[in-house]
Amino acid sequence: MTDLQHYGSSLRGEWPLAPGITYLNHGGFGLTPRTVLAAQNRWRDKIEADPTHFLTFEVEDYLRAATVPVATTIGASANDVVFVDNATTALNAVLRSLDFELGDEILITSLTYPAIRKAAQYTALRSGARLIEVEIPLPLTDEAAVLKAVAQGLTHRTKLAIFDHIASHSALVLPVVALTAIAHEAGAMVLIDGAHAPGMVPLDVTRIGADWYVGNLHKWYFAPRACGFLWAAPAAQSLIHPLAISHGYGEGFRTEFEWTGTRDVTPALAAPDALAFHAQLGGAALMTRNIALARDAGTMLTARWKTEMTGPLDSYAAMAAVRLPLTGEITAARASALMRDLSQTHKIEAAVVLLAGALWIRVAAQAYNEMSDYERLCSIFMPT
Ligand SMILES: Cc1ncc(COP(=O)(O)O)c(C=O)c1O
C-alpha cells in the first residue's frame, strides 16, 4: 500500500496524470485523485439508477449532508454554506445581486483575477457604479503596502470591496482579515475571492469576518472539477440570489442555491471524499509541506535565474511566482506562447503570466511534486 504521507513522485499513481508530465499547475484547475473520481462515479451510478427518485426526493438531503464536513473544514456553520459550480459563478451571484446606484463604487485591486475584473466591470457598466482599481505595487515589499494602497482607494461611496485571498497570477497571499476590517470601517461590504485558498492554507471563514467568502474545492481540496462553495454571513444572505433564479426563489439562501435547474451534483456529493483524501495525505501537514516546497522552489529558481519573486517569501503559500530570465518582447502573447511551448515541447505545465510589465512563471507545489520537478523547469530557462 502507498504511504500517503511519503510525498513526492511516488504518490503520482494516486492521480491519473499521464506519464512524463511535470505538473506544476495544480492551482490552475486542480487534479482529481483516482479515489475521488471513483466516489464521484458511485454517485453517478446511484443517480442513474433512478434519476427521478434521486433528484425529486433525495438530492436536497444528500447535498445538505455533504455541506456539513465542508462547513466544518472551513470554519463555518453549515447553515451559511452552499455548493456552487465554481468561484466565478458565486462571485458573479454576489456582484449581480447587489443594487448599485449611480456614483456607488466597487473596489478591486490590480491583483484581482482577470475574469472577476470583467464581472465587476460589467456590473459597474450596467448600474452606473464606478469601478475603482487600486494598484498594488509589485514586487510587493510587505503586507503594509497592500493595506496602504487599499486604504487610499476606499471612500464613503465604496459599496463593495473585492479582495483575493490568494491572488492568482502573483501567487501572493493577501492579508484578508486586515483588508476586511479596513473596508468595513469605511462602510463597504466585503466579498473575498478565495478560489485558491481552501486546502492550500488553513481556513476559518467566520474569523475573516467578510460578508461573503467564495472558494473552490476542486483546486487544493481535490474535489472533482466544478465544486465550489459560497459562504455568506447570516446578515448578508438575504441580499443575494443565485445567477439562475429557480424553484427555490424566496425560500431562503440555502434553498435558493441548492436548486438552480438540473445540473451535475456529483462533484458536490463527492466533496466529503475529497476532504477525507486530503486528510489522509496529512491535512495541515500536507499544507505545511507544500508551502515549504513552493518557497524552496521559488528561492532556487530566483537564485539560478538571477531574477526576483513577486513578493517576500513569507507571502507565498503553495505557489510562488518568479520572473523569467528573458529579454525582448514583454507581451501577453509571448506569455501564452511560452506556456504553450512548455506544455507541448517540454511536457511541463506551469502558468506563464504578464504582470507589472514583466513575464513571470507561477509554480505550484502539491503532494506529488518534488524539487527535481522545479529543477527541470529551471534548466529550460537557464541563462547561458
Ligand atoms: C483568484 C481566482 N478567482 C477566481 C478564479 C476562477 O475559478 P473558477 O474558474 O473555478 O471559477 C480563479 C481561477 O483560478 C482564481 O485564481
Coordinates of C-alpha atoms and ligand atoms in Angstrom, one line a residue:
M1 CA 0.0 0.0 0.0
T2 CA 1.2 3.5 -0.8
D3 CA 2.4 5.6 2.1
L4 CA 0.2 8.6 1.5
Q5 CA 2.5 10.9 3.6
H6 CA 5.6 10.0 1.8
Y7 CA 5.4 13.0 -0.5
G8 CA 6.8 13.3 -4.0
S9 CA 6.8 11.3 -7.2
S10 CA 6.0 8.0 -5.5
L11 CA 2.5 9.4 -5.0
R12 CA 1.8 10.2 -8.6
G13 CA -0.1 7.0 -9.1
E14 CA -2.9 8.4 -6.9
W15 CA -3.8 10.7 -9.8
P16 CA -4.5 9.7 -13.4
L17 CA -1.7 12.1 -14.6
A18 CA -0.1 11.0 -17.9
P19 CA 3.4 9.7 -17.6
G20 CA 6.2 12.1 -18.4
I21 CA 4.4 15.3 -17.5
T22 CA 5.9 17.7 -14.9
Y23 CA 2.8 19.1 -13.4
L24 CA 3.5 22.5 -11.7
N25 CA 0.0 23.9 -12.2
H26 CA -2.1 22.3 -9.5
G27 CA -3.6 25.7 -8.8
G28 CA -4.9 26.1 -12.4
F29 CA -7.7 23.6 -12.5
G30 CA -6.9 21.1 -9.7
L31 CA -6.2 17.5 -10.3
T32 CA -8.7 14.9 -9.1
P33 CA -7.3 11.8 -7.4
R34 CA -8.5 8.4 -8.6
T35 CA -10.2 7.6 -5.3
V36 CA -12.3 10.8 -5.5
L37 CA -13.2 10.1 -9.2
A38 CA -14.3 6.6 -8.0
A39 CA -16.5 8.2 -5.3
Q40 CA -18.0 10.5 -7.9
N41 CA -18.7 7.6 -10.2
R42 CA -20.5 5.8 -7.4
W43 CA -22.8 8.8 -7.0
R44 CA -23.3 8.8 -10.8
D45 CA -24.4 5.2 -10.7
K46 CA -26.7 5.9 -7.8
I47 CA -28.4 8.8 -9.6
E48 CA -28.7 7.0 -12.9
A49 CA -30.3 4.0 -11.2
D50 CA -33.4 6.2 -10.8
P51 CA -32.8 9.9 -11.6
T52 CA -36.4 10.9 -11.0
H53 CA -36.4 9.5 -7.5
F54 CA -32.9 10.8 -6.6
L55 CA -33.5 14.3 -8.0
T56 CA -37.0 14.7 -6.7
F57 CA -36.8 13.2 -3.2
E58 CA -33.2 12.7 -2.2
V59 CA -30.9 15.3 -3.6
E60 CA -31.5 18.0 -1.1
D61 CA -30.8 15.8 1.9
Y62 CA -27.6 14.4 0.3
L63 CA -26.4 18.0 -0.6
R64 CA -27.1 19.1 3.0
A65 CA -25.2 16.1 4.4
A66 CA -22.2 16.9 2.1
T67 CA -22.2 20.5 3.2
V68 CA -21.5 19.5 6.9
P69 CA -17.9 18.4 6.5
V70 CA -17.2 21.3 4.1
A71 CA -18.5 23.8 6.7
T72 CA -16.5 22.2 9.5
T73 CA -13.4 22.3 7.4
I74 CA -13.7 26.0 6.5
G75 CA -14.7 27.1 10.0
A76 CA -18.4 27.8 9.2
S77 CA -21.9 26.9 10.2
A78 CA -23.5 24.5 7.7
N79 CA -26.4 26.9 7.5
D80 CA -24.2 29.6 6.0
V81 CA -22.6 27.5 3.2
V82 CA -23.9 26.4 -0.2
F83 CA -22.3 24.5 -3.1
V84 CA -21.8 26.3 -6.3
D85 CA -20.2 25.1 -9.6
N86 CA -17.2 27.3 -9.3
A87 CA -15.8 30.5 -7.8
T88 CA -16.7 32.6 -10.9
T89 CA -20.4 31.6 -10.6
A90 CA -20.6 32.6 -6.9
L91 CA -18.6 35.8 -7.3
N92 CA -21.0 36.8 -10.1
A93 CA -24.0 35.9 -8.0
V94 CA -23.0 38.4 -5.4
L95 CA -22.0 41.1 -7.8
R96 CA -25.2 40.8 -9.9
S97 CA -27.5 40.6 -6.8
L98 CA -26.5 43.8 -5.2
D99 CA -28.3 47.1 -6.0
F100 CA -25.6 49.6 -7.1
E101 CA -26.6 53.2 -7.7
L102 CA -25.1 55.9 -9.8
G103 CA -21.9 57.0 -8.0
D104 CA -21.5 53.9 -5.9
E105 CA -18.0 52.4 -6.0
I106 CA -16.8 48.8 -6.4
L107 CA -13.3 48.4 -5.3
I108 CA -11.0 45.8 -6.8
T109 CA -7.1 45.7 -6.9
S110 CA -4.6 45.2 -9.7
L111 CA -4.2 41.6 -8.5
T112 CA -7.9 40.8 -8.9
Y113 CA -8.4 37.7 -11.1
P114 CA -9.0 39.0 -14.7
A115 CA -12.3 37.2 -15.1
I116 CA -13.6 38.8 -11.9
R117 CA -12.4 42.2 -13.0
K118 CA -14.6 41.7 -16.1
A119 CA -17.6 40.7 -14.0
A120 CA -17.1 43.8 -11.8
Q121 CA -16.7 46.0 -15.0
Y122 CA -19.9 44.5 -16.3
T123 CA -21.8 45.2 -13.1
A124 CA -20.5 48.7 -12.9
L125 CA -21.4 49.4 -16.5
R126 CA -25.0 48.3 -16.0
S127 CA -25.6 50.1 -12.8
G128 CA -23.7 53.4 -13.2
A129 CA -21.4 52.4 -10.4
R130 CA -17.7 53.3 -10.6
L131 CA -15.1 50.6 -10.7
I132 CA -12.0 51.6 -8.6
E133 CA -8.9 49.5 -9.3
V134 CA -6.3 50.0 -6.6
E135 CA -2.7 49.5 -7.8
I136 CA -0.7 47.1 -5.6
P137 CA 3.0 47.8 -6.2
L138 CA 5.0 44.7 -7.4
P139 CA 7.3 43.3 -6.4
L140 CA 5.5 43.6 -3.1
T141 CA 7.6 44.7 -0.2
D142 CA 5.2 43.7 2.7
E143 CA 1.5 43.4 3.7
A144 CA 1.5 47.0 4.8
A145 CA 1.9 48.1 1.2
V146 CA -1.3 46.3 0.3
L147 CA -3.2 47.8 3.2
K148 CA -1.9 51.3 2.4
A149 CA -2.9 51.1 -1.3
V150 CA -6.4 49.8 -0.4
A151 CA -6.9 52.3 2.3
Q152 CA -6.2 55.1 -0.2
G153 CA -8.8 53.6 -2.6
L154 CA -11.7 53.3 -0.1
T155 CA -14.2 56.2 0.1
H156 CA -17.6 56.7 1.7
R157 CA -19.1 55.7 -1.7
T158 CA -17.4 52.2 -1.7
K159 CA -20.3 49.9 -1.6
L160 CA -18.4 46.6 -2.2
A161 CA -14.7 45.7 -1.9
I162 CA -13.5 42.5 -3.5
F163 CA -10.2 41.0 -2.3
D164 CA -8.4 37.9 -3.4
H165 CA -7.3 35.7 -0.6
I166 CA -4.5 34.2 -2.7
A167 CA -4.0 36.3 -5.8
S168 CA -3.9 34.1 -8.9
H169 CA -1.1 35.3 -11.1
S170 CA 1.2 36.8 -8.5
A171 CA 0.6 33.8 -6.1
L172 CA 0.6 36.3 -3.2
V173 CA -1.4 35.6 0.0
L174 CA -3.2 38.8 0.9
P175 CA -4.0 40.0 4.4
V176 CA -7.7 39.4 4.1
V177 CA -8.5 39.8 7.8
A178 CA -7.0 43.3 7.9
L179 CA -8.4 44.2 4.5
T180 CA -11.9 43.2 5.6
A181 CA -11.6 45.3 8.7
I182 CA -10.5 48.5 6.9
A183 CA -13.2 48.1 4.2
H184 CA -15.9 47.5 6.9
E185 CA -14.6 50.5 8.8
A186 CA -15.1 52.6 5.6
G187 CA -18.7 51.3 5.4
A188 CA -18.2 48.9 2.5
M189 CA -19.4 45.3 2.2
V190 CA -16.7 42.7 1.6
L191 CA -16.5 39.8 -0.9
I192 CA -13.5 37.6 -0.6
D193 CA -12.4 35.6 -3.6
G194 CA -10.8 32.5 -2.1
A195 CA -10.7 30.5 -5.2
H196 CA -7.2 29.1 -4.3
A197 CA -7.2 29.2 -0.5
P198 CA -9.2 26.1 0.7
G199 CA -6.8 23.2 1.0
M200 CA -3.8 25.4 0.4
V201 CA -3.9 27.3 3.7
P202 CA -5.9 26.6 6.9
L203 CA -9.2 28.4 6.6
D204 CA -11.6 30.0 9.1
V205 CA -14.1 32.0 7.1
T206 CA -16.0 33.1 10.1
R207 CA -12.9 34.7 11.6
I208 CA -12.1 36.6 8.4
G209 CA -15.4 38.4 9.0
A210 CA -16.3 39.3 5.4
D211 CA -19.8 39.4 4.2
W212 CA -19.2 36.7 1.6
Y213 CA -16.4 34.2 1.0
V214 CA -16.2 32.2 -2.2
G215 CA -13.9 29.2 -2.5
N216 CA -13.1 26.3 -4.8
L217 CA -12.9 22.8 -3.6
H218 CA -11.8 21.5 -6.9
K219 CA -8.3 23.1 -6.7
W220 CA -6.5 22.3 -3.5
Y221 CA -9.0 20.1 -1.7
F222 CA -9.1 17.5 -4.6
A223 CA -12.8 17.6 -5.3
P224 CA -14.0 16.8 -8.8
R225 CA -14.0 19.8 -11.1
A226 CA -17.0 22.2 -10.8
C227 CA -17.1 22.1 -7.0
G228 CA -17.1 25.5 -5.2
F229 CA -18.8 27.0 -2.2
L230 CA -20.3 30.3 -1.2
W231 CA -20.3 31.3 2.4
A232 CA -22.5 34.2 3.4
A233 CA -22.6 35.9 6.8
P234 CA -26.2 35.4 8.2
A235 CA -27.0 39.2 7.8
A236 CA -25.7 39.1 4.1
Q237 CA -27.7 36.1 3.0
S238 CA -30.9 37.7 2.0
L239 CA -29.1 40.2 -0.1
I240 CA -28.0 37.7 -2.7
H241 CA -29.6 35.2 -5.1
P242 CA -28.1 32.6 -7.5
L243 CA -27.4 33.7 -11.1
A244 CA -30.2 31.3 -12.2
I245 CA -33.5 32.0 -10.3
S246 CA -35.4 28.8 -10.0
H247 CA -37.8 26.8 -7.8
G248 CA -36.2 27.9 -4.5
Y249 CA -36.6 31.6 -5.1
G250 CA -37.9 33.4 -2.0
E251 CA -37.3 30.4 0.3
G252 CA -34.0 31.4 1.8
F253 CA -30.3 31.3 1.0
R254 CA -29.7 27.6 1.1
T255 CA -32.8 26.5 -0.8
E256 CA -32.3 29.1 -3.5
F257 CA -28.8 28.0 -4.2
E258 CA -29.5 24.2 -3.9
W259 CA -31.6 24.0 -7.0
T260 CA -30.6 26.3 -9.8
G261 CA -32.0 24.0 -12.5
T262 CA -30.9 20.5 -13.4
R263 CA -27.2 20.2 -13.0
D264 CA -24.4 17.8 -12.1
V265 CA -24.4 17.4 -8.4
T266 CA -21.8 14.6 -8.3
P267 CA -18.8 17.0 -7.7
A268 CA -20.5 18.4 -4.5
L269 CA -21.6 14.9 -3.3
A270 CA -18.0 13.6 -3.7
A271 CA -16.6 16.6 -1.8
P272 CA -16.5 14.8 1.6
D273 CA -14.4 12.0 0.0
A274 CA -12.0 14.7 -1.4
L275 CA -11.7 16.3 2.1
A276 CA -11.1 12.8 3.5
F277 CA -8.3 12.1 1.0
H278 CA -6.7 15.5 1.8
A279 CA -6.8 14.5 5.5
Q280 CA -5.2 11.1 4.6
L281 CA -2.4 12.9 2.9
G282 CA -1.8 14.8 6.1
G283 CA -4.2 17.7 6.1
A284 CA -2.5 20.5 7.9
A285 CA 0.9 18.7 7.5
L286 CA 0.3 18.5 3.7
M287 CA -0.4 22.2 3.5
T288 CA 2.8 23.0 5.5
R289 CA 4.9 20.7 3.3
N290 CA 3.5 22.2 0.1
I291 CA 4.1 25.7 1.3
A292 CA 7.7 24.9 2.2
L293 CA 8.3 23.2 -1.2
A294 CA 6.8 26.2 -3.2
R295 CA 9.0 28.6 -1.2
D296 CA 12.1 26.4 -1.7
A297 CA 11.3 26.2 -5.4
G298 CA 10.9 29.9 -5.7
T299 CA 14.2 30.5 -3.9
M300 CA 16.0 28.1 -6.1
L301 CA 14.6 29.5 -9.3
T302 CA 15.3 33.1 -8.3
A303 CA 18.9 32.3 -7.4
R304 CA 19.7 30.3 -10.5
W305 CA 18.0 32.7 -12.9
K306 CA 19.2 35.7 -11.0
T307 CA 15.8 37.3 -11.1
E308 CA 13.2 38.0 -8.4
M309 CA 9.8 36.9 -7.0
T310 CA 6.6 38.9 -6.9
G311 CA 6.9 39.4 -3.2
P312 CA 8.6 38.3 0.0
L313 CA 9.0 34.6 0.6
D314 CA 6.6 34.6 3.5
S315 CA 3.8 36.0 1.4
Y316 CA 3.5 32.7 -0.6
A317 CA 1.6 29.6 0.3
A318 CA 1.8 26.6 -2.1
M319 CA 2.6 28.6 -5.2
A320 CA 5.4 31.0 -6.0
A321 CA 5.8 33.4 -8.9
V322 CA 9.3 34.0 -10.3
R323 CA 10.4 36.4 -13.0
L324 CA 11.6 34.6 -16.1
P325 CA 15.2 35.4 -17.2
L326 CA 14.2 36.8 -20.5
T327 CA 14.9 39.9 -22.6
G328 CA 13.0 41.2 -25.6
E329 CA 9.2 41.4 -26.1
I330 CA 7.1 41.5 -22.9
T331 CA 3.6 40.8 -24.0
A332 CA 0.6 38.7 -23.1
A333 CA 1.0 36.9 -26.5
R334 CA 4.6 35.9 -25.6
A335 CA 3.4 34.7 -22.2
S336 CA 0.9 32.4 -23.8
A337 CA 3.4 31.2 -26.5
L338 CA 5.9 30.3 -23.7
M339 CA 3.3 28.4 -21.7
R340 CA 2.2 26.5 -24.8
D341 CA 5.8 25.7 -25.7
L342 CA 6.5 24.5 -22.2
S343 CA 3.4 22.2 -22.4
Q344 CA 3.9 20.9 -26.0
T345 CA 7.7 20.7 -26.3
H346 CA 8.8 20.1 -22.7
K347 CA 5.7 18.5 -21.1
I348 CA 5.8 21.0 -18.3
E349 CA 2.6 22.6 -17.1
A350 CA 3.0 25.9 -15.4
A351 CA 1.3 29.2 -15.7
V352 CA 3.3 32.0 -17.5
V353 CA 1.8 35.4 -16.9
L354 CA 2.3 39.0 -17.8
L355 CA 2.3 41.1 -14.7
A356 CA 3.6 44.6 -13.8
G357 CA 5.5 44.9 -17.1
A358 CA 7.3 41.5 -16.8
L359 CA 6.9 37.8 -17.6
W360 CA 6.6 35.5 -14.6
I361 CA 6.2 31.8 -14.1
R362 CA 3.9 30.6 -11.3
V363 CA 4.9 27.2 -9.9
A364 CA 2.6 25.2 -7.6
A365 CA 3.6 22.5 -5.1
Q366 CA 1.3 19.6 -4.4
A367 CA 1.9 16.2 -2.7
Y368 CA 3.1 14.6 -6.0
N369 CA 5.7 17.3 -6.6
E370 CA 9.4 17.3 -5.6
M371 CA 12.4 19.5 -6.0
S372 CA 13.5 17.8 -9.2
D373 CA 10.3 19.0 -11.0
Y374 CA 11.4 22.6 -10.5
E375 CA 15.0 21.8 -11.4
R376 CA 13.7 20.5 -14.8
L377 CA 11.9 23.8 -15.3
C378 CA 14.9 25.7 -14.2
S379 CA 17.2 24.2 -16.8
I380 CA 14.9 25.2 -19.7
F381 CA 15.3 28.9 -19.0
M382 CA 18.8 28.8 -17.6
P383 CA 20.7 31.9 -19.0
T384 CA 23.8 30.8 -21.0
Ligands
LIG1 C1 -8.4 34.3 -7.7 C2 -9.3 33.5 -8.6 N1 -10.6 33.8 -8.7 C3 -11.4 33.1 -9.4 C4 -11.0 32.0 -10.2 C5 -12.0 31.3 -11.1 O1 -12.1 30.0 -10.6 P1 -13.2 29.1 -11.4 O2 -12.7 29.0 -12.8 O3 -13.1 27.8 -10.7 O4 -14.5 29.7 -11.3 C6 -9.6 31.7 -10.2 C7 -9.1 30.6 -11.0 O5 -8.0 30.2 -11.0 C8 -8.8 32.4 -9.4 O6 -7.5 32.1 -9.3

